[in-house]
Amino acid sequence: MGKTAMLTSRITPETSNRLQRLAQITQRSKSQLTEQALEQYLDLNEWQISGIYAAIDDADKNDAIFVDHDEVMQQWVAKREN
């Protein structure tokens, strides 16, 4: 393992107990599990925020096409029925 940074966080006793149990079951440290969970959380949220900004950029273009919500729902229902 390369360099690491210290992180202090307050969590509920229930979350702490769950983390301890999972660490024991998986034979991994709480630090390893916490880092993995943070990485997954960051990956997901960075991806989502990136997608939101891309959608905003697309919507701001002069040639952007907007579709009424009801029309989208009708198309979606029609596809599900086929």
PDB file of N, CA and C in Angstrom:
ATOM      1  N   MET A   1       0.843  -1.169   0.000  1.00  0.00           N
ATOM      2  CA  MET A   1       0.000   0.000   0.000  1.00  0.00           C
ATOM      3  C   MET A   1       0.889   1.232   0.000  1.00  0.00           C
ATOM      4  N   GLY A   2       0.540   2.212  -0.821  1.00  0.00           N
ATOM      5  CA  GLY A   2       1.307   3.441  -0.902  1.00  0.00           C
ATOM      6  C   GLY A   2       1.004   4.365   0.262  1.00  0.00           C
ATOM      7  N   LYS A   3       1.289   5.628   0.046  1.00  0.00           N
ATOM      8  CA  LYS A   3       1.009   6.620   1.079  1.00  0.00           C
ATOM      9  C   LYS A   3      -0.480   6.655   1.379  1.00  0.00           C
ATOM     10  N   THR A   4      -0.797   6.968   2.604  1.00  0.00           N
ATOM     11  CA  THR A   4      -2.195   7.075   3.014  1.00  0.00           C
ATOM     12  C   THR A   4      -2.400   8.393   3.735  1.00  0.00           C
ATOM     13  N   ALA A   5      -3.649   8.779   3.869  1.00  0.00           N
ATOM     14  CA  ALA A   5      -4.023   9.972   4.619  1.00  0.00           C
ATOM     15  C   ALA A   5      -4.992   9.554   5.718  1.00  0.00           C
ATOM     16  N   MET A   6      -4.928  10.232   6.829  1.00  0.00           N
ATOM     17  CA  MET A   6      -5.798   9.932   7.966  1.00  0.00           C
ATOM     18  C   MET A   6      -7.136  10.625   7.753  1.00  0.00           C
ATOM     19  N   LEU A   7      -8.236   9.931   8.055  1.00  0.00           N
ATOM     20  CA  LEU A   7      -9.579  10.499   7.974  1.00  0.00           C
ATOM     21  C   LEU A   7     -10.305  10.145   9.265  1.00  0.00           C
ATOM     22  N   THR A   8     -10.844  11.146   9.906  1.00  0.00           N
ATOM     23  CA  THR A   8     -11.641  10.917  11.103  1.00  0.00           C
ATOM     24  C   THR A   8     -13.086  11.222  10.762  1.00  0.00           C
ATOM     25  N   SER A   9     -13.979  10.325  11.162  1.00  0.00           N
ATOM     26  CA  SER A   9     -15.386  10.496  10.830  1.00  0.00           C
ATOM     27  C   SER A   9     -16.241  10.025  11.996  1.00  0.00           C
ATOM     28  N   ARG A  10     -17.345  10.699  12.203  1.00  0.00           N
ATOM     29  CA  ARG A  10     -18.295  10.273  13.236  1.00  0.00           C
ATOM     30  C   ARG A  10     -19.397   9.459  12.560  1.00  0.00           C
ATOM     31  N   ILE A  11     -19.628   8.272  13.077  1.00  0.00           N
ATOM     32  CA  ILE A  11     -20.682   7.403  12.561  1.00  0.00           C
ATOM     33  C   ILE A  11     -21.500   6.895  13.731  1.00  0.00           C
ATOM     34  N   THR A  12     -22.695   6.433  13.437  1.00  0.00           N
ATOM     35  CA  THR A  12     -23.554   5.923  14.502  1.00  0.00           C
ATOM     36  C   THR A  12     -22.988   4.610  15.039  1.00  0.00           C
ATOM     37  N   PRO A  13     -23.330   4.267  16.271  1.00  0.00           N
ATOM     38  CA  PRO A  13     -22.896   2.977  16.807  1.00  0.00           C
ATOM     39  C   PRO A  13     -23.377   1.807  15.947  1.00  0.00           C
ATOM     40  N   GLU A  14     -24.576   1.923  15.377  1.00  0.00           N
ATOM     41  CA  GLU A  14     -25.094   0.851  14.524  1.00  0.00           C
ATOM     42  C   GLU A  14     -24.206   0.672  13.292  1.00  0.00           C
ATOM     43  N   THR A  15     -23.826   1.771  12.648  1.00  0.00           N
ATOM     44  CA  THR A  15     -22.961   1.690  11.480  1.00  0.00           C
ATOM     45  C   THR A  15     -21.601   1.130  11.863  1.00  0.00           C
ATOM     46  N   SER A  16     -21.094   1.548  13.003  1.00  0.00           N
ATOM     47  CA  SER A  16     -19.807   1.036  13.481  1.00  0.00           C
ATOM     48  C   SER A  16     -19.868  -0.466  13.715  1.00  0.00           C
ATOM     49  N   ASN A  17     -20.950  -0.928  14.315  1.00  0.00           N
ATOM     50  CA  ASN A  17     -21.121  -2.369  14.558  1.00  0.00           C
ATOM     51  C   ASN A  17     -21.229  -3.137  13.250  1.00  0.00           C
ATOM     52  N   ARG A  18     -21.964  -2.591  12.296  1.00  0.00           N
ATOM     53  CA  ARG A  18     -22.093  -3.247  10.987  1.00  0.00           C
ATOM     54  C   ARG A  18     -20.735  -3.338  10.298  1.00  0.00           C
ATOM     55  N   LEU A  19     -19.970  -2.269  10.370  1.00  0.00           N
ATOM     56  CA  LEU A  19     -18.641  -2.250   9.761  1.00  0.00           C
ATOM     57  C   LEU A  19     -17.731  -3.274  10.433  1.00  0.00           C
ATOM     58  N   GLN A  20     -17.784  -3.341  11.749  1.00  0.00           N
ATOM     59  CA  GLN A  20     -16.965  -4.309  12.479  1.00  0.00           C
ATOM     60  C   GLN A  20     -17.329  -5.741  12.105  1.00  0.00           C
ATOM     61  N   ARG A  21     -18.635  -6.032  12.036  1.00  0.00           N
ATOM     62  CA  ARG A  21     -19.079  -7.380  11.663  1.00  0.00           C
ATOM     63  C   ARG A  21     -18.631  -7.740  10.252  1.00  0.00           C
ATOM     64  N   LEU A  22     -18.781  -6.802   9.318  1.00  0.00           N
ATOM     65  CA  LEU A  22     -18.378  -7.070   7.943  1.00  0.00           C
ATOM     66  C   LEU A  22     -16.875  -7.264   7.846  1.00  0.00           C
ATOM     67  N   ALA A  23     -16.121  -6.496   8.597  1.00  0.00           N
ATOM     68  CA  ALA A  23     -14.661  -6.642   8.599  1.00  0.00           C
ATOM     69  C   ALA A  23     -14.269  -8.039   9.096  1.00  0.00           C
ATOM     70  N   GLN A  24     -14.930  -8.489  10.142  1.00  0.00           N
ATOM     71  CA  GLN A  24     -14.633  -9.825  10.666  1.00  0.00           C
ATOM     72  C   GLN A  24     -15.005 -10.910   9.670  1.00  0.00           C
ATOM     73  N   ILE A  25     -16.190 -10.799   9.087  1.00  0.00           N
ATOM     74  CA  ILE A  25     -16.664 -11.814   8.143  1.00  0.00           C
ATOM     75  C   ILE A  25     -15.769 -11.899   6.918  1.00  0.00           C
ATOM     76  N   THR A  26     -15.354 -10.739   6.400  1.00  0.00           N
ATOM     77  CA  THR A  26     -14.563 -10.707   5.171  1.00  0.00           C
ATOM     78  C   THR A  26     -13.057 -10.782   5.421  1.00  0.00           C
ATOM     79  N   GLN A  27     -12.686 -10.794   6.694  1.00  0.00           N
ATOM     80  CA  GLN A  27     -11.272 -10.830   7.096  1.00  0.00           C
ATOM     81  C   GLN A  27     -10.502  -9.668   6.455  1.00  0.00           C
ATOM     82  N   ARG A  28     -11.140  -8.510   6.476  1.00  0.00           N
ATOM     83  CA  ARG A  28     -10.508  -7.289   5.986  1.00  0.00           C
ATOM     84  C   ARG A  28     -10.577  -6.261   7.108  1.00  0.00           C
ATOM     85  N   SER A  29      -9.757  -5.257   7.009  1.00  0.00           N
ATOM     86  CA  SER A  29      -9.776  -4.229   8.049  1.00  0.00           C
ATOM     87  C   SER A  29     -10.928  -3.261   7.806  1.00  0.00           C
ATOM     88  N   LYS A  30     -11.327  -2.595   8.879  1.00  0.00           N
ATOM     89  CA  LYS A  30     -12.357  -1.570   8.738  1.00  0.00           C
ATOM     90  C   LYS A  30     -11.871  -0.467   7.805  1.00  0.00           C
ATOM     91  N   SER A  31     -10.589  -0.178   7.848  1.00  0.00           N
ATOM     92  CA  SER A  31     -10.028   0.844   6.960  1.00  0.00           C
ATOM     93  C   SER A  31     -10.160   0.432   5.501  1.00  0.00           C
ATOM     94  N   GLN A  32      -9.884  -0.825   5.192  1.00  0.00           N
ATOM     95  CA  GLN A  32     -10.016  -1.300   3.815  1.00  0.00           C
ATOM     96  C   GLN A  32     -11.459  -1.192   3.337  1.00  0.00           C
ATOM     97  N   LEU A  33     -12.387  -1.612   4.176  1.00  0.00           N
ATOM     98  CA  LEU A  33     -13.798  -1.551   3.802  1.00  0.00           C
ATOM     99  C   LEU A  33     -14.265  -0.113   3.650  1.00  0.00           C
ATOM    100  N   THR A  34     -13.821   0.751   4.542  1.00  0.00           N
ATOM    101  CA  THR A  34     -14.203   2.163   4.478  1.00  0.00           C
ATOM    102  C   THR A  34     -13.662   2.806   3.216  1.00  0.00           C
ATOM    103  N   GLU A  35     -12.402   2.523   2.866  1.00  0.00           N
ATOM    104  CA  GLU A  35     -11.831   3.088   1.647  1.00  0.00           C
ATOM    105  C   GLU A  35     -12.586   2.587   0.416  1.00  0.00           C
ATOM    106  N   GLN A  36     -12.899   1.305   0.376  1.00  0.00           N
ATOM    107  CA  GLN A  36     -13.634   0.751  -0.760  1.00  0.00           C
ATOM    108  C   GLN A  36     -15.006   1.411  -0.874  1.00  0.00           C
ATOM    109  N   ALA A  37     -15.689   1.579   0.244  1.00  0.00           N
ATOM    110  CA  ALA A  37     -17.011   2.204   0.227  1.00  0.00           C
ATOM    111  C   ALA A  37     -16.924   3.653  -0.247  1.00  0.00           C
ATOM    112  N   LEU A  38     -15.929   4.383   0.229  1.00  0.00           N
ATOM    113  CA  LEU A  38     -15.755   5.769  -0.205  1.00  0.00           C
ATOM    114  C   LEU A  38     -15.435   5.852  -1.691  1.00  0.00           C
ATOM    115  N   GLU A  39     -14.583   4.961  -2.181  1.00  0.00           N
ATOM    116  CA  GLU A  39     -14.243   4.954  -3.609  1.00  0.00           C
ATOM    117  C   GLU A  39     -15.485   4.695  -4.457  1.00  0.00           C
ATOM    118  N   GLN A  40     -16.303   3.722  -4.055  1.00  0.00           N
ATOM    119  CA  GLN A  40     -17.522   3.418  -4.802  1.00  0.00           C
ATOM    120  C   GLN A  40     -18.481   4.605  -4.769  1.00  0.00           C
ATOM    121  N   TYR A  41     -18.627   5.234  -3.610  1.00  0.00           N
ATOM    122  CA  TYR A  41     -19.502   6.394  -3.468  1.00  0.00           C
ATOM    123  C   TYR A  41     -19.010   7.536  -4.357  1.00  0.00           C
ATOM    124  N   LEU A  42     -17.718   7.812  -4.314  1.00  0.00           N
ATOM    125  CA  LEU A  42     -17.155   8.892  -5.118  1.00  0.00           C
ATOM    126  C   LEU A  42     -17.283   8.596  -6.605  1.00  0.00           C
ATOM    127  N   ASP A  43     -16.994   7.365  -7.013  1.00  0.00           N
ATOM    128  CA  ASP A  43     -17.134   6.987  -8.429  1.00  0.00           C
ATOM    129  C   ASP A  43     -18.554   7.243  -8.917  1.00  0.00           C
ATOM    130  N   LEU A  44     -19.523   6.776  -8.158  1.00  0.00           N
ATOM    131  CA  LEU A  44     -20.921   6.923  -8.548  1.00  0.00           C
ATOM    132  C   LEU A  44     -21.323   8.388  -8.622  1.00  0.00           C
ATOM    133  N   ASN A  45     -20.984   9.154  -7.600  1.00  0.00           N
ATOM    134  CA  ASN A  45     -21.406  10.544  -7.562  1.00  0.00           C
ATOM    135  C   ASN A  45     -20.659  11.408  -8.562  1.00  0.00           C
ATOM    136  N   GLU A  46     -19.380  11.135  -8.798  1.00  0.00           N
ATOM    137  CA  GLU A  46     -18.644  11.864  -9.831  1.00  0.00           C
ATOM    138  C   GLU A  46     -19.243  11.576 -11.209  1.00  0.00           C
ATOM    139  N   TRP A  47     -19.608  10.320 -11.461  1.00  0.00           N
ATOM    140  CA  TRP A  47     -20.228   9.934 -12.722  1.00  0.00           C
ATOM    141  C   TRP A  47     -21.567  10.652 -12.883  1.00  0.00           C
ATOM    142  N   GLN A  48     -22.365  10.669 -11.817  1.00  0.00           N
ATOM    143  CA  GLN A  48     -23.682  11.286 -11.879  1.00  0.00           C
ATOM    144  C   GLN A  48     -23.567  12.793 -12.098  1.00  0.00           C
ATOM    145  N   ILE A  49     -22.699  13.460 -11.372  1.00  0.00           N
ATOM    146  CA  ILE A  49     -22.523  14.903 -11.528  1.00  0.00           C
ATOM    147  C   ILE A  49     -22.006  15.228 -12.923  1.00  0.00           C
ATOM    148  N   SER A  50     -21.088  14.425 -13.425  1.00  0.00           N
ATOM    149  CA  SER A  50     -20.575  14.620 -14.776  1.00  0.00           C
ATOM    150  C   SER A  50     -21.703  14.518 -15.805  1.00  0.00           C
ATOM    151  N   GLY A  51     -22.584  13.546 -15.626  1.00  0.00           N
ATOM    152  CA  GLY A  51     -23.724  13.379 -16.519  1.00  0.00           C
ATOM    153  C   GLY A  51     -24.688  14.548 -16.439  1.00  0.00           C
ATOM    154  N   ILE A  52     -24.895  15.056 -15.252  1.00  0.00           N
ATOM    155  CA  ILE A  52     -25.782  16.211 -15.076  1.00  0.00           C
ATOM    156  C   ILE A  52     -25.213  17.419 -15.805  1.00  0.00           C
ATOM    157  N   TYR A  53     -23.915  17.676 -15.612  1.00  0.00           N
ATOM    158  CA  TYR A  53     -23.297  18.820 -16.286  1.00  0.00           C
ATOM    159  C   TYR A  53     -23.323  18.650 -17.810  1.00  0.00           C
ATOM    160  N   ALA A  54     -23.115  17.436 -18.288  1.00  0.00           N
ATOM    161  CA  ALA A  54     -23.178  17.189 -19.732  1.00  0.00           C
ATOM    162  C   ALA A  54     -24.590  17.454 -20.249  1.00  0.00           C
ATOM    163  N   ALA A  55     -25.602  17.037 -19.499  1.00  0.00           N
ATOM    164  CA  ALA A  55     -26.991  17.268 -19.908  1.00  0.00           C
ATOM    165  C   ALA A  55     -27.317  18.756 -19.900  1.00  0.00           C
ATOM    166  N   ILE A  56     -26.819  19.482 -18.921  1.00  0.00           N
ATOM    167  CA  ILE A  56     -27.036  20.931 -18.876  1.00  0.00           C
ATOM    168  C   ILE A  56     -26.375  21.599 -20.078  1.00  0.00           C
ATOM    169  N   ASP A  57     -25.152  21.176 -20.386  1.00  0.00           N
ATOM    170  CA  ASP A  57     -24.459  21.723 -21.559  1.00  0.00           C
ATOM    171  C   ASP A  57     -25.264  21.459 -22.835  1.00  0.00           C
ATOM    172  N   ASP A  58     -25.794  20.232 -22.970  1.00  0.00           N
ATOM    173  CA  ASP A  58     -26.608  19.899 -24.145  1.00  0.00           C
ATOM    174  C   ASP A  58     -27.873  20.752 -24.191  1.00  0.00           C
ATOM    175  N   ALA A  59     -28.500  20.946 -23.031  1.00  0.00           N
ATOM    176  CA  ALA A  59     -29.741  21.719 -22.981  1.00  0.00           C
ATOM    177  C   ALA A  59     -29.498  23.189 -23.294  1.00  0.00           C
ATOM    178  N   ASP A  60     -28.302  23.677 -23.024  1.00  0.00           N
ATOM    179  CA  ASP A  60     -27.973  25.080 -23.281  1.00  0.00           C
ATOM    180  C   ASP A  60     -27.636  25.365 -24.739  1.00  0.00           C
ATOM    181  N   LYS A  61     -27.481  24.327 -25.561  1.00  0.00           N
ATOM    182  CA  LYS A  61     -27.157  24.527 -26.979  1.00  0.00           C
ATOM    183  C   LYS A  61     -28.372  25.078 -27.729  1.00  0.00           C
ATOM    184  N   ASN A  62     -28.085  25.871 -28.752  1.00  0.00           N
ATOM    185  CA  ASN A  62     -29.159  26.485 -29.546  1.00  0.00           C
ATOM    186  C   ASN A  62     -30.042  25.464 -30.236  1.00  0.00           C
ATOM    187  N   ASP A  63     -29.487  24.304 -30.581  1.00  0.00           N
ATOM    188  CA  ASP A  63     -30.268  23.293 -31.298  1.00  0.00           C
ATOM    189  C   ASP A  63     -30.842  22.212 -30.376  1.00  0.00           C
ATOM    190  N   ALA A  64     -30.888  22.515 -29.078  1.00  0.00           N
ATOM    191  CA  ALA A  64     -31.416  21.535 -28.121  1.00  0.00           C
ATOM    192  C   ALA A  64     -32.892  21.268 -28.399  1.00  0.00           C
ATOM    193  N   ILE A  65     -33.265  20.006 -28.262  1.00  0.00           N
ATOM    194  CA  ILE A  65     -34.658  19.606 -28.477  1.00  0.00           C
ATOM    195  C   ILE A  65     -35.228  19.157 -27.132  1.00  0.00           C
ATOM    196  N   PHE A  66     -36.353  19.738 -26.766  1.00  0.00           N
ATOM    197  CA  PHE A  66     -37.007  19.382 -25.516  1.00  0.00           C
ATOM    198  C   PHE A  66     -38.303  18.659 -25.824  1.00  0.00           C
ATOM    199  N   VAL A  67     -38.586  17.626 -25.049  1.00  0.00           N
ATOM    200  CA  VAL A  67     -39.791  16.830 -25.256  1.00  0.00           C
ATOM    201  C   VAL A  67     -40.627  16.933 -23.984  1.00  0.00           C
ATOM    202  N   ASP A  68     -41.915  17.160 -24.149  1.00  0.00           N
ATOM    203  CA  ASP A  68     -42.843  17.266 -23.045  1.00  0.00           C
ATOM    204  C   ASP A  68     -42.846  15.976 -22.218  1.00  0.00           C
ATOM    205  N   HIS A  69     -42.922  16.104 -20.924  1.00  0.00           N
ATOM    206  CA  HIS A  69     -42.901  14.951 -20.018  1.00  0.00           C
ATOM    207  C   HIS A  69     -43.997  13.947 -20.349  1.00  0.00           C
ATOM    208  N   ASP A  70     -45.210  14.441 -20.603  1.00  0.00           N
ATOM    209  CA  ASP A  70     -46.324  13.538 -20.911  1.00  0.00           C
ATOM    210  C   ASP A  70     -46.058  12.733 -22.183  1.00  0.00           C
ATOM    211  N   GLU A  71     -45.428  13.363 -23.160  1.00  0.00           N
ATOM    212  CA  GLU A  71     -45.095  12.659 -24.405  1.00  0.00           C
ATOM    213  C   GLU A  71     -44.063  11.559 -24.145  1.00  0.00           C
ATOM    214  N   VAL A  72     -43.074  11.867 -23.337  1.00  0.00           N
ATOM    215  CA  VAL A  72     -42.060  10.861 -22.990  1.00  0.00           C
ATOM    216  C   VAL A  72     -42.720   9.691 -22.277  1.00  0.00           C
ATOM    217  N   MET A  73     -43.610   9.984 -21.343  1.00  0.00           N
ATOM    218  CA  MET A  73     -44.286   8.913 -20.604  1.00  0.00           C
ATOM    219  C   MET A  73     -45.145   8.058 -21.533  1.00  0.00           C
ATOM    220  N   GLN A  74     -45.824   8.678 -22.481  1.00  0.00           N
ATOM    221  CA  GLN A  74     -46.640   7.919 -23.426  1.00  0.00           C
ATOM    222  C   GLN A  74     -45.765   6.991 -24.259  1.00  0.00           C
ATOM    223  N   GLN A  75     -44.629   7.487 -24.711  1.00  0.00           N
ATOM    224  CA  GLN A  75     -43.713   6.660 -25.504  1.00  0.00           C
ATOM    225  C   GLN A  75     -43.168   5.506 -24.659  1.00  0.00           C
ATOM    226  N   TRP A  76     -42.856   5.795 -23.416  1.00  0.00           N
ATOM    227  CA  TRP A  76     -42.308   4.776 -22.523  1.00  0.00           C
ATOM    228  C   TRP A  76     -43.342   3.679 -22.265  1.00  0.00           C
ATOM    229  N   VAL A  77     -44.571   4.070 -22.005  1.00  0.00           N
ATOM    230  CA  VAL A  77     -45.643   3.091 -21.755  1.00  0.00           C
ATOM    231  C   VAL A  77     -45.871   2.259 -23.011  1.00  0.00           C
ATOM    232  N   ALA A  78     -45.865   2.901 -24.171  1.00  0.00           N
ATOM    233  CA  ALA A  78     -46.074   2.167 -25.430  1.00  0.00           C
ATOM    234  C   ALA A  78     -44.976   1.134 -25.643  1.00  0.00           C
ATOM    235  N   LYS A  79     -43.741   1.471 -25.336  1.00  0.00           N
ATOM    236  CA  LYS A  79     -42.632   0.524 -25.489  1.00  0.00           C
ATOM    237  C   LYS A  79     -42.775  -0.657 -24.530  1.00  0.00           C
ATOM    238  N   ARG A  80     -43.239  -0.390 -23.325  1.00  0.00           N
ATOM    239  CA  ARG A  80     -43.395  -1.462 -22.345  1.00  0.00           C
ATOM    240  C   ARG A  80     -44.507  -2.421 -22.746  1.00  0.00           C
ATOM    241  N   GLU A  81     -45.498  -1.919 -23.452  1.00  0.00           N
ATOM    242  CA  GLU A  81     -46.632  -2.758 -23.857  1.00  0.00           C
ATOM    243  C   GLU A  81     -46.295  -3.655 -25.038  1.00  0.00           C
ATOM    244  N   ASN A  82     -45.238  -3.343 -25.752  1.00  0.00           N
ATOM    245  CA  ASN A  82     -44.851  -4.158 -26.917  1.00  0.00           C
ATOM    246  C   ASN A  82     -43.993  -5.304 -26.557  1.00  0.00           C
TER     247      ASN A  82
END
